[in-house]
PDB file of C-alpha atoms and ligand atoms in Angstrom:
ATOM      1  CA  MET Z   1      99.677  83.922 111.306  1.00  0.00           C
ATOM      2  CA  ARG Z   2      97.701  86.911 109.162  1.00  0.00           C
ATOM      3  CA  GLN Z   3      94.071  86.012 108.365  1.00  0.00           C
ATOM      4  CA  PRO Z   4      93.789  86.595 104.915  1.00  0.00           C
ATOM      5  CA  LEU Z   5      91.444  89.452 104.036  1.00  0.00           C
ATOM      6  CA  VAL Z   6      89.552  90.747 100.723  1.00  0.00           C
ATOM      7  CA  ALA Z   7      87.318  93.583 100.853  1.00  0.00           C
ATOM      8  CA  GLY Z   8      85.063  94.426  97.968  1.00  0.00           C
ATOM      9  CA  ASN Z   9      84.393  98.189  97.840  1.00  0.00           C
ATOM     10  CA  TRP Z  10      81.219  98.347  95.401  1.00  0.00           C
ATOM     11  CA  LYS Z  11      81.822 102.651  94.966  1.00  0.00           C
ATOM     12  CA  MET Z  12      78.858 103.997  93.954  1.00  0.00           C
ATOM     13  CA  ASN Z  13      77.261 101.165  92.398  1.00  0.00           C
ATOM     14  CA  GLY Z  14      73.663  99.356  93.346  1.00  0.00           C
ATOM     15  CA  SER Z  15      70.349  99.199  93.608  1.00  0.00           C
ATOM     16  CA  LYS Z  16      67.992  97.454  96.226  1.00  0.00           C
ATOM     17  CA  GLU Z  17      67.323  94.756  93.529  1.00  0.00           C
ATOM     18  CA  SER Z  18      70.894  94.159  92.044  1.00  0.00           C
ATOM     19  CA  ILE Z  19      72.259  94.278  95.784  1.00  0.00           C
ATOM     20  CA  GLN Z  20      70.034  91.407  96.787  1.00  0.00           C
ATOM     21  CA  ALA Z  21      71.186  89.595  94.219  1.00  0.00           C
ATOM     22  CA  LEU Z  22      75.118  89.849  94.494  1.00  0.00           C
ATOM     23  CA  ILE Z  23      74.155  89.150  98.376  1.00  0.00           C
ATOM     24  CA  GLY Z  24      72.659  86.012  97.757  1.00  0.00           C
ATOM     25  CA  GLY Z  25      75.181  84.795  95.640  1.00  0.00           C
ATOM     26  CA  LEU Z  26      77.630  85.303  97.650  1.00  0.00           C
ATOM     27  CA  LYS Z  27      75.968  84.093 101.159  1.00  0.00           C
ATOM     28  CA  ALA Z  28      75.506  80.585  98.822  1.00  0.00           C
ATOM     29  CA  GLY Z  29      78.739  80.591  97.340  1.00  0.00           C
ATOM     30  CA  LEU Z  30      80.424  80.996 100.699  1.00  0.00           C
ATOM     31  CA  SER Z  31      78.123  78.742 102.509  1.00  0.00           C
ATOM     32  CA  SER Z  32      80.978  75.937 103.564  1.00  0.00           C
ATOM     33  CA  GLY Z  33      82.758  79.331 104.636  1.00  0.00           C
ATOM     34  CA  ALA Z  34      86.545  80.697 103.218  1.00  0.00           C
ATOM     35  CA  ASP Z  35      89.804  81.151 104.323  1.00  0.00           C
ATOM     36  CA  ALA Z  36      89.662  84.575 103.819  1.00  0.00           C
ATOM     37  CA  GLU Z  37      88.002  86.877 106.392  1.00  0.00           C
ATOM     38  CA  VAL Z  38      85.309  88.768 103.062  1.00  0.00           C
ATOM     39  CA  VAL Z  39      84.117  92.280 103.705  1.00  0.00           C
ATOM     40  CA  VAL Z  40      81.842  94.020 101.328  1.00  0.00           C
ATOM     41  CA  CYS Z  41      81.683  97.872 101.925  1.00  0.00           C
ATOM     42  CA  PRO Z  42      78.275  99.325 100.006  1.00  0.00           C
ATOM     43  CA  PRO Z  43      77.315 102.521  99.523  1.00  0.00           C
ATOM     44  CA  ALA Z  44      76.406 104.326 102.546  1.00  0.00           C
ATOM     45  CA  ILE Z  45      72.730 104.279 102.124  1.00  0.00           C
ATOM     46  CA  TYR Z  46      72.736 100.629 101.322  1.00  0.00           C
ATOM     47  CA  ILE Z  47      74.139  99.763 104.099  1.00  0.00           C
ATOM     48  CA  SER Z  48      71.219  99.047 106.564  1.00  0.00           C
ATOM     49  CA  GLU Z  49      69.756  96.792 103.473  1.00  0.00           C
ATOM     50  CA  THR Z  50      72.878  95.157 103.071  1.00  0.00           C
ATOM     51  CA  LYS Z  51      73.166  94.401 107.139  1.00  0.00           C
ATOM     52  CA  VAL Z  52      70.007  92.425 107.110  1.00  0.00           C
ATOM     53  CA  LEU Z  53      70.807  90.860 103.952  1.00  0.00           C
ATOM     54  CA  LEU Z  54      73.841  89.240 105.390  1.00  0.00           C
ATOM     55  CA  GLU Z  55      72.379  87.710 108.563  1.00  0.00           C
ATOM     56  CA  GLU Z  56      73.519  84.288 108.902  1.00  0.00           C
ATOM     57  CA  SER Z  57      76.612  85.008 106.847  1.00  0.00           C
ATOM     58  CA  SER Z  58      80.429  85.617 107.784  1.00  0.00           C
ATOM     59  CA  ILE Z  59      80.856  88.287 105.682  1.00  0.00           C
ATOM     60  CA  VAL Z  60      81.373  91.658 107.100  1.00  0.00           C
ATOM     61  CA  LEU Z  61      80.496  95.206 106.645  1.00  0.00           C
ATOM     62  CA  GLY Z  62      82.453  98.307 105.827  1.00  0.00           C
ATOM     63  CA  GLY Z  63      82.133 101.444 105.295  1.00  0.00           C
ATOM     64  CA  GLN Z  64      83.493 103.731 102.107  1.00  0.00           C
ATOM     65  CA  ASN Z  65      84.102 106.935 103.976  1.00  0.00           C
ATOM     66  CA  LEU Z  66      83.418 108.362 107.095  1.00  0.00           C
ATOM     67  CA  CYS Z  67      83.265 112.055 108.428  1.00  0.00           C
ATOM     68  CA  ASP Z  68      86.803 113.353 110.025  1.00  0.00           C
ATOM     69  CA  HIS Z  69      84.862 114.882 113.187  1.00  0.00           C
ATOM     70  CA  ALA Z  70      84.384 112.295 115.884  1.00  0.00           C
ATOM     71  CA  GLU Z  71      81.520 113.747 117.564  1.00  0.00           C
ATOM     72  CA  GLN Z  72      77.886 114.021 115.928  1.00  0.00           C
ATOM     73  CA  GLY Z  73      76.820 117.476 115.117  1.00  0.00           C
ATOM     74  CA  ALA Z  74      76.416 120.511 111.934  1.00  0.00           C
ATOM     75  CA  PHE Z  75      77.861 118.273 108.958  1.00  0.00           C
ATOM     76  CA  THR Z  76      75.483 118.103 106.430  1.00  0.00           C
ATOM     77  CA  GLY Z  77      76.032 115.027 104.550  1.00  0.00           C
ATOM     78  CA  GLU Z  78      78.903 113.619 106.407  1.00  0.00           C
ATOM     79  CA  ILE Z  79      78.194 110.150 108.081  1.00  0.00           C
ATOM     80  CA  ALA Z  80      80.028 109.704 111.729  1.00  0.00           C
ATOM     81  CA  ALA Z  81      82.013 106.615 112.603  1.00  0.00           C
ATOM     82  CA  SER Z  82      79.604 105.988 115.523  1.00  0.00           C
ATOM     83  CA  MET Z  83      76.664 105.928 112.666  1.00  0.00           C
ATOM     84  CA  LEU Z  84      78.920 103.066 110.663  1.00  0.00           C
ATOM     85  CA  LEU Z  85      79.269 101.114 114.245  1.00  0.00           C
ATOM     86  CA  ASP Z  86      75.497 101.366 114.682  1.00  0.00           C
ATOM     87  CA  PHE Z  87      74.920  99.579 111.592  1.00  0.00           C
ATOM     88  CA  GLY Z  88      77.392  96.894 112.202  1.00  0.00           C
ATOM     89  CA  CYS Z  89      80.488  98.169 110.059  1.00  0.00           C
ATOM     90  CA  LYS Z  90      83.484  96.277 111.454  1.00  0.00           C
ATOM     91  CA  TYR Z  91      85.826  98.143 108.518  1.00  0.00           C
ATOM     92  CA  VAL Z  92      85.650 101.972 107.324  1.00  0.00           C
ATOM     93  CA  ILE Z  93      87.923 102.473 104.077  1.00  0.00           C
ATOM     94  CA  VAL Z  94      89.885 106.154 104.204  1.00  0.00           C
ATOM     95  CA  GLY Z  95      92.128 107.747 101.756  1.00  0.00           C
ATOM     96  CA  HIS Z  96      91.013 105.832  98.629  1.00  0.00           C
ATOM     97  CA  SER Z  97      92.471 107.751  95.248  1.00  0.00           C
ATOM     98  CA  GLU Z  98      89.488 108.359  94.092  1.00  0.00           C
ATOM     99  CA  ARG Z  99      88.363 110.638  97.082  1.00  0.00           C
ATOM    100  CA  ARG Z 100      91.923 111.942  97.721  1.00  0.00           C
ATOM    101  CA  ALA Z 101      91.474 113.098  93.570  1.00  0.00           C
ATOM    102  CA  LEU Z 102      88.118 113.772  93.339  1.00  0.00           C
ATOM    103  CA  TYR Z 103      86.940 115.416  96.739  1.00  0.00           C
ATOM    104  CA  GLY Z 104      90.408 116.753  98.096  1.00  0.00           C
ATOM    105  CA  GLU Z 105      91.979 114.578 100.740  1.00  0.00           C
ATOM    106  CA  THR Z 106      95.267 115.667 102.067  1.00  0.00           C
ATOM    107  CA  ASP Z 107      97.163 113.032 103.878  1.00  0.00           C
ATOM    108  CA  ALA Z 108      96.307 115.286 106.685  1.00  0.00           C
ATOM    109  CA  LEU Z 109      92.599 114.766 106.552  1.00  0.00           C
ATOM    110  CA  VAL Z 110      93.122 110.837 105.344  1.00  0.00           C
ATOM    111  CA  ALA Z 111      95.217 110.007 108.948  1.00  0.00           C
ATOM    112  CA  GLU Z 112      92.680 112.076 110.880  1.00  0.00           C
ATOM    113  CA  LYS Z 113      89.651 110.167 109.371  1.00  0.00           C
ATOM    114  CA  PHE Z 114      91.930 106.966 110.279  1.00  0.00           C
ATOM    115  CA  ARG Z 115      92.061 108.515 113.888  1.00  0.00           C
ATOM    116  CA  VAL Z 116      88.321 108.985 113.837  1.00  0.00           C
ATOM    117  CA  ALA Z 117      87.501 105.452 113.000  1.00  0.00           C
ATOM    118  CA  TYR Z 118      90.031 104.110 115.180  1.00  0.00           C
ATOM    119  CA  ASP Z 119      89.282 106.152 118.216  1.00  0.00           C
ATOM    120  CA  ALA Z 120      85.427 104.788 117.646  1.00  0.00           C
ATOM    121  CA  GLY Z 121      86.087 101.438 117.234  1.00  0.00           C
ATOM    122  CA  LEU Z 122      86.341 100.832 113.767  1.00  0.00           C
ATOM    123  CA  LYS Z 123      89.377  99.251 111.689  1.00  0.00           C
ATOM    124  CA  PRO Z 124      90.487 101.684 108.878  1.00  0.00           C
ATOM    125  CA  ILE Z 125      91.353 100.045 105.759  1.00  0.00           C
ATOM    126  CA  LEU Z 126      93.877 103.331 104.689  1.00  0.00           C
ATOM    127  CA  CYS Z 127      95.045 103.316 101.283  1.00  0.00           C
ATOM    128  CA  VAL Z 128      98.144 104.415  99.474  1.00  0.00           C
ATOM    129  CA  GLY Z 129      99.398 104.292  96.266  1.00  0.00           C
ATOM    130  CA  GLU Z 130     100.904 106.074  93.469  1.00  0.00           C
ATOM    131  CA  LEU Z 131      99.845 107.963  90.238  1.00  0.00           C
ATOM    132  CA  LEU Z 132     101.132 106.205  87.071  1.00  0.00           C
ATOM    133  CA  GLU Z 133     103.848 109.783  86.302  1.00  0.00           C
ATOM    134  CA  GLU Z 134     104.896 109.163  90.021  1.00  0.00           C
ATOM    135  CA  ARG Z 135     106.081 105.360  88.999  1.00  0.00           C
ATOM    136  CA  GLU Z 136     107.442 106.160  85.889  1.00  0.00           C
ATOM    137  CA  SER Z 137     109.617 109.208  87.431  1.00  0.00           C
ATOM    138  CA  GLY Z 138     110.641 106.609  90.167  1.00  0.00           C
ATOM    139  CA  GLN Z 139     108.571 108.252  93.103  1.00  0.00           C
ATOM    140  CA  THR Z 140     106.163 105.039  93.706  1.00  0.00           C
ATOM    141  CA  GLU Z 141     108.803 104.472  97.463  1.00  0.00           C
ATOM    142  CA  ALA Z 142     108.778 108.220  98.503  1.00  0.00           C
ATOM    143  CA  VAL Z 143     104.636 108.977  97.433  1.00  0.00           C
ATOM    144  CA  VAL Z 144     103.990 105.402  99.517  1.00  0.00           C
ATOM    145  CA  ALA Z 145     106.105 106.543 102.352  1.00  0.00           C
ATOM    146  CA  ARG Z 146     104.441 110.455 102.468  1.00  0.00           C
ATOM    147  CA  GLN Z 147     100.852 108.952 102.593  1.00  0.00           C
ATOM    148  CA  LEU Z 148     101.826 106.291 105.248  1.00  0.00           C
ATOM    149  CA  ASP Z 149     103.690 108.307 107.436  1.00  0.00           C
ATOM    150  CA  ALA Z 150     100.507 110.865 107.806  1.00  0.00           C
ATOM    151  CA  VAL Z 151      98.994 107.994 110.279  1.00  0.00           C
ATOM    152  CA  LEU Z 152     102.549 106.530 111.355  1.00  0.00           C
ATOM    153  CA  ASN Z 153     103.965 109.975 112.723  1.00  0.00           C
ATOM    154  CA  MET Z 154     100.434 109.968 114.698  1.00  0.00           C
ATOM    155  CA  ASP Z 155     100.095 109.842 118.159  1.00  0.00           C
ATOM    156  CA  GLY Z 156      99.512 106.121 118.520  1.00  0.00           C
ATOM    157  CA  GLY Z 157      99.516 105.468 114.582  1.00  0.00           C
ATOM    158  CA  VAL Z 158     101.958 103.110 115.132  1.00  0.00           C
ATOM    159  CA  ALA Z 159      99.929 100.749 117.467  1.00  0.00           C
ATOM    160  CA  ALA Z 160      96.852 101.283 115.967  1.00  0.00           C
ATOM    161  CA  LEU Z 161      98.398  99.609 112.577  1.00  0.00           C
ATOM    162  CA  ALA Z 162      98.860  95.995 114.370  1.00  0.00           C
ATOM    163  CA  ASP Z 163      94.504  96.472 114.297  1.00  0.00           C
ATOM    164  CA  SER Z 164      93.797  98.224 111.081  1.00  0.00           C
ATOM    165  CA  VAL Z 165      94.589  97.456 107.375  1.00  0.00           C
ATOM    166  CA  ILE Z 166      96.806  98.617 105.150  1.00  0.00           C
ATOM    167  CA  ALA Z 167      95.770  98.734 100.789  1.00  0.00           C
ATOM    168  CA  TYR Z 168      98.420  99.316  98.408  1.00  0.00           C
ATOM    169  CA  GLU Z 169      96.430 100.270  95.349  1.00  0.00           C
ATOM    170  CA  PRO Z 170      98.861 101.796  92.638  1.00  0.00           C
ATOM    171  CA  VAL Z 171      96.431 104.439  91.099  1.00  0.00           C
ATOM    172  CA  TRP Z 172      97.027 103.603  87.642  1.00  0.00           C
ATOM    173  CA  ALA Z 173      95.701 100.074  88.305  1.00  0.00           C
ATOM    174  CA  ILE Z 174      92.192 100.657  89.592  1.00  0.00           C
ATOM    175  CA  GLY Z 175      90.010 100.149  87.410  1.00  0.00           C
ATOM    176  CA  THR Z 176      91.946 100.142  84.213  1.00  0.00           C
ATOM    177  CA  GLY Z 177      92.480  96.783  83.747  1.00  0.00           C
ATOM    178  CA  LYS Z 178      96.068  96.981  84.215  1.00  0.00           C
ATOM    179  CA  THR Z 179      97.266  95.334  87.060  1.00  0.00           C
ATOM    180  CA  ALA Z 180     100.694  95.665  88.826  1.00  0.00           C
ATOM    181  CA  SER Z 181     102.299  92.493  88.736  1.00  0.00           C
ATOM    182  CA  PRO Z 182     102.763  90.464  91.421  1.00  0.00           C
ATOM    183  CA  GLU Z 183     106.606  90.993  91.851  1.00  0.00           C
ATOM    184  CA  GLN Z 184     106.011  94.758  91.350  1.00  0.00           C
ATOM    185  CA  ALA Z 185     102.903  94.519  93.970  1.00  0.00           C
ATOM    186  CA  GLN Z 186     105.272  92.478  96.253  1.00  0.00           C
ATOM    187  CA  ASP Z 187     108.126  95.154  96.325  1.00  0.00           C
ATOM    188  CA  VAL Z 188     105.686  97.724  97.698  1.00  0.00           C
ATOM    189  CA  HIS Z 189     104.298  95.803 100.024  1.00  0.00           C
ATOM    190  CA  ALA Z 190     107.658  94.558 101.324  1.00  0.00           C
ATOM    191  CA  PHE Z 191     108.418  98.292 101.189  1.00  0.00           C
ATOM    192  CA  ILE Z 192     105.430  99.256 103.796  1.00  0.00           C
ATOM    193  CA  ARG Z 193     105.769  96.570 105.648  1.00  0.00           C
ATOM    194  CA  GLN Z 194     109.485  97.449 106.620  1.00  0.00           C
ATOM    195  CA  ARG Z 195     108.777 101.250 107.011  1.00  0.00           C
ATOM    196  CA  ILE Z 196     106.258 100.135 109.738  1.00  0.00           C
ATOM    197  CA  ALA Z 197     109.030  97.663 111.114  1.00  0.00           C
ATOM    198  CA  GLU Z 198     111.489 100.784 111.829  1.00  0.00           C
ATOM    199  CA  LYS Z 199     108.954 101.855 114.310  1.00  0.00           C
ATOM    200  CA  ASP Z 200     107.852  98.326 115.554  1.00  0.00           C
ATOM    201  CA  SER Z 201     108.802  94.884 114.137  1.00  0.00           C
ATOM    202  CA  GLY Z 202     106.140  93.110 115.992  1.00  0.00           C
ATOM    203  CA  VAL Z 203     103.401  95.563 114.669  1.00  0.00           C
ATOM    204  CA  ALA Z 204     104.660  95.289 111.492  1.00  0.00           C
ATOM    205  CA  ALA Z 205     104.181  91.586 111.183  1.00  0.00           C
ATOM    206  CA  LYS Z 206     100.506  91.460 112.303  1.00  0.00           C
ATOM    207  CA  THR Z 207      99.326  94.608 109.801  1.00  0.00           C
ATOM    208  CA  ARG Z 208      97.634  93.359 107.016  1.00  0.00           C
ATOM    209  CA  ILE Z 209      98.433  94.626 103.656  1.00  0.00           C
ATOM    210  CA  LEU Z 210      96.091  94.361 100.952  1.00  0.00           C
ATOM    211  CA  TYR Z 211      96.698  94.982  97.155  1.00  0.00           C
ATOM    212  CA  GLY Z 212      94.404  96.651  95.167  1.00  0.00           C
ATOM    213  CA  GLY Z 213      93.888  97.419  91.392  1.00  0.00           C
ATOM    214  CA  SER Z 214      91.991  95.304  88.563  1.00  0.00           C
ATOM    215  CA  VAL Z 215      92.284  92.171  90.762  1.00  0.00           C
ATOM    216  CA  LYS Z 216      89.993  89.680  89.029  1.00  0.00           C
ATOM    217  CA  ALA Z 217      89.707  85.454  89.919  1.00  0.00           C
ATOM    218  CA  GLY Z 218      92.449  85.236  87.211  1.00  0.00           C
ATOM    219  CA  ASN Z 219      94.915  86.528  88.679  1.00  0.00           C
ATOM    220  CA  ALA Z 220      94.162  86.846  92.687  1.00  0.00           C
ATOM    221  CA  ALA Z 221      96.086  83.557  93.827  1.00  0.00           C
ATOM    222  CA  GLU Z 222      99.613  84.837  92.127  1.00  0.00           C
ATOM    223  CA  LEU Z 223      98.840  87.870  93.886  1.00  0.00           C
ATOM    224  CA  PHE Z 224      97.926  86.428  96.812  1.00  0.00           C
ATOM    225  CA  SER Z 225     100.593  83.787  96.742  1.00  0.00           C
ATOM    226  CA  LYS Z 226     103.431  86.543  97.586  1.00  0.00           C
ATOM    227  CA  SER Z 227     104.810  86.683 100.981  1.00  0.00           C
ATOM    228  CA  ASP Z 228     103.735  90.532 101.995  1.00  0.00           C
ATOM    229  CA  ILE Z 229     100.146  90.495 100.069  1.00  0.00           C
ATOM    230  CA  ASP Z 230      97.611  89.259 102.657  1.00  0.00           C
ATOM    231  CA  GLY Z 231      94.464  89.972 100.489  1.00  0.00           C
ATOM    232  CA  GLY Z 232      92.795  92.393  98.291  1.00  0.00           C
ATOM    233  CA  LEU Z 233      90.610  95.744  98.523  1.00  0.00           C
ATOM    234  CA  VAL Z 234      88.289  94.485  94.618  1.00  0.00           C
ATOM    235  CA  GLY Z 235      86.218  97.128  93.057  1.00  0.00           C
ATOM    236  CA  GLY Z 236      84.833  96.546  89.933  1.00  0.00           C
ATOM    237  CA  ALA Z 237      84.968  92.551  90.185  1.00  0.00           C
ATOM    238  CA  SER Z 238      83.642  92.627  93.894  1.00  0.00           C
ATOM    239  CA  LEU Z 239      79.726  93.092  92.473  1.00  0.00           C
ATOM    240  CA  ILE Z 240      80.747  90.193  89.723  1.00  0.00           C
ATOM    241  CA  VAL Z 241      79.208  87.188  92.308  1.00  0.00           C
ATOM    242  CA  ASP Z 242      81.836  84.843  90.339  1.00  0.00           C
ATOM    243  CA  GLU Z 243      84.418  87.034  90.170  1.00  0.00           C
ATOM    244  CA  PHE Z 244      84.498  88.142  93.567  1.00  0.00           C
ATOM    245  CA  LEU Z 245      83.725  84.441  94.829  1.00  0.00           C
ATOM    246  CA  GLY Z 246      86.475  82.981  92.684  1.00  0.00           C
ATOM    247  CA  ILE Z 247      89.025  85.849  94.216  1.00  0.00           C
ATOM    248  CA  CYS Z 248      87.656  85.431  98.035  1.00  0.00           C
ATOM    249  CA  ARG Z 249      88.505  81.222  97.323  1.00  0.00           C
ATOM    250  CA  ALA Z 250      92.426  82.227  96.068  1.00  0.00           C
ATOM    251  CA  SER Z 251      93.626  83.279  99.486  1.00  0.00           C
TER     252      SER Z 251
HETATM  253  C1  LIG R 301      89.102 100.198  93.976  1.00  0.00           C
HETATM  254  O1  LIG R 301      88.360 100.838  93.753  1.00  0.00           O
HETATM  255  O2  LIG R 301      90.018  99.919  95.576  1.00  0.00           O
HETATM  256  C2  LIG R 301      89.601  99.121  93.263  1.00  0.00           C
HETATM  257  C3  LIG R 301      90.956  98.490  93.637  1.00  0.00           C
HETATM  258  O3  LIG R 301      88.854  98.831  91.954  1.00  0.00           O
HETATM  259  P1  LIG R 301      88.991  97.872  90.781  1.00  0.00           P
HETATM  260  O4  LIG R 301      89.335  96.710  91.918  1.00  0.00           O
HETATM  261  O5  LIG R 301      88.112  98.196  89.906  1.00  0.00           O
HETATM  262  O6  LIG R 301      90.351  98.278  90.178  1.00  0.00           O
END
């Protein structure tokens, strides 16, 4: 019932040349289709270039971030939801742990970005996840609940989740090579779905929940086989054609 989704977060990586090669390889590898919806999220400056390269492919575009102000205006360095839409983005990542940790994004700001994106017609990919010390001190569910509730408790937040995506990304697994075990990930995914179900079970059944954190071609199938894991948000491996194709085919 939920179509799997695999999204590549390129972060601040790439050049015109490398993106051309990456998209060329992905298009060739996915020419006969994939069960999963496949999304790539380039750095903002390469969205336009990537859009052209993606012509005649089923790969979808997403942004990595957006401004929390809905209207265009005097916000130097920011990118409006309307601009992402203008260049064909369907998705946008909000609340990635790097933005929370390095740029001070709070739960409230992330929720505002989610609202602005959703209201504009983008599908937000809301990232949640605990730090290592939070897991080790038994706070995983409390942290994830707090991050999720910032959106769930907004006006219209529950309904918006039906058409949005959540990515559970334990911070200790991002870019570290340490992956959560499929059981650890499934436990948190089930917790997230249950928390949404407490508000609306129909929405909970529809919301796609991705796992992120050192997903590779070699571990994706086992992770994606879990009942509440609907695909992956992929960083490092999304920059390597064969790795990313392997992950897309694992769903
Ligand atoms: C990410 O940045 O969202 C991510 C999951 O990174 P990696 O796959 O490199 O751990």
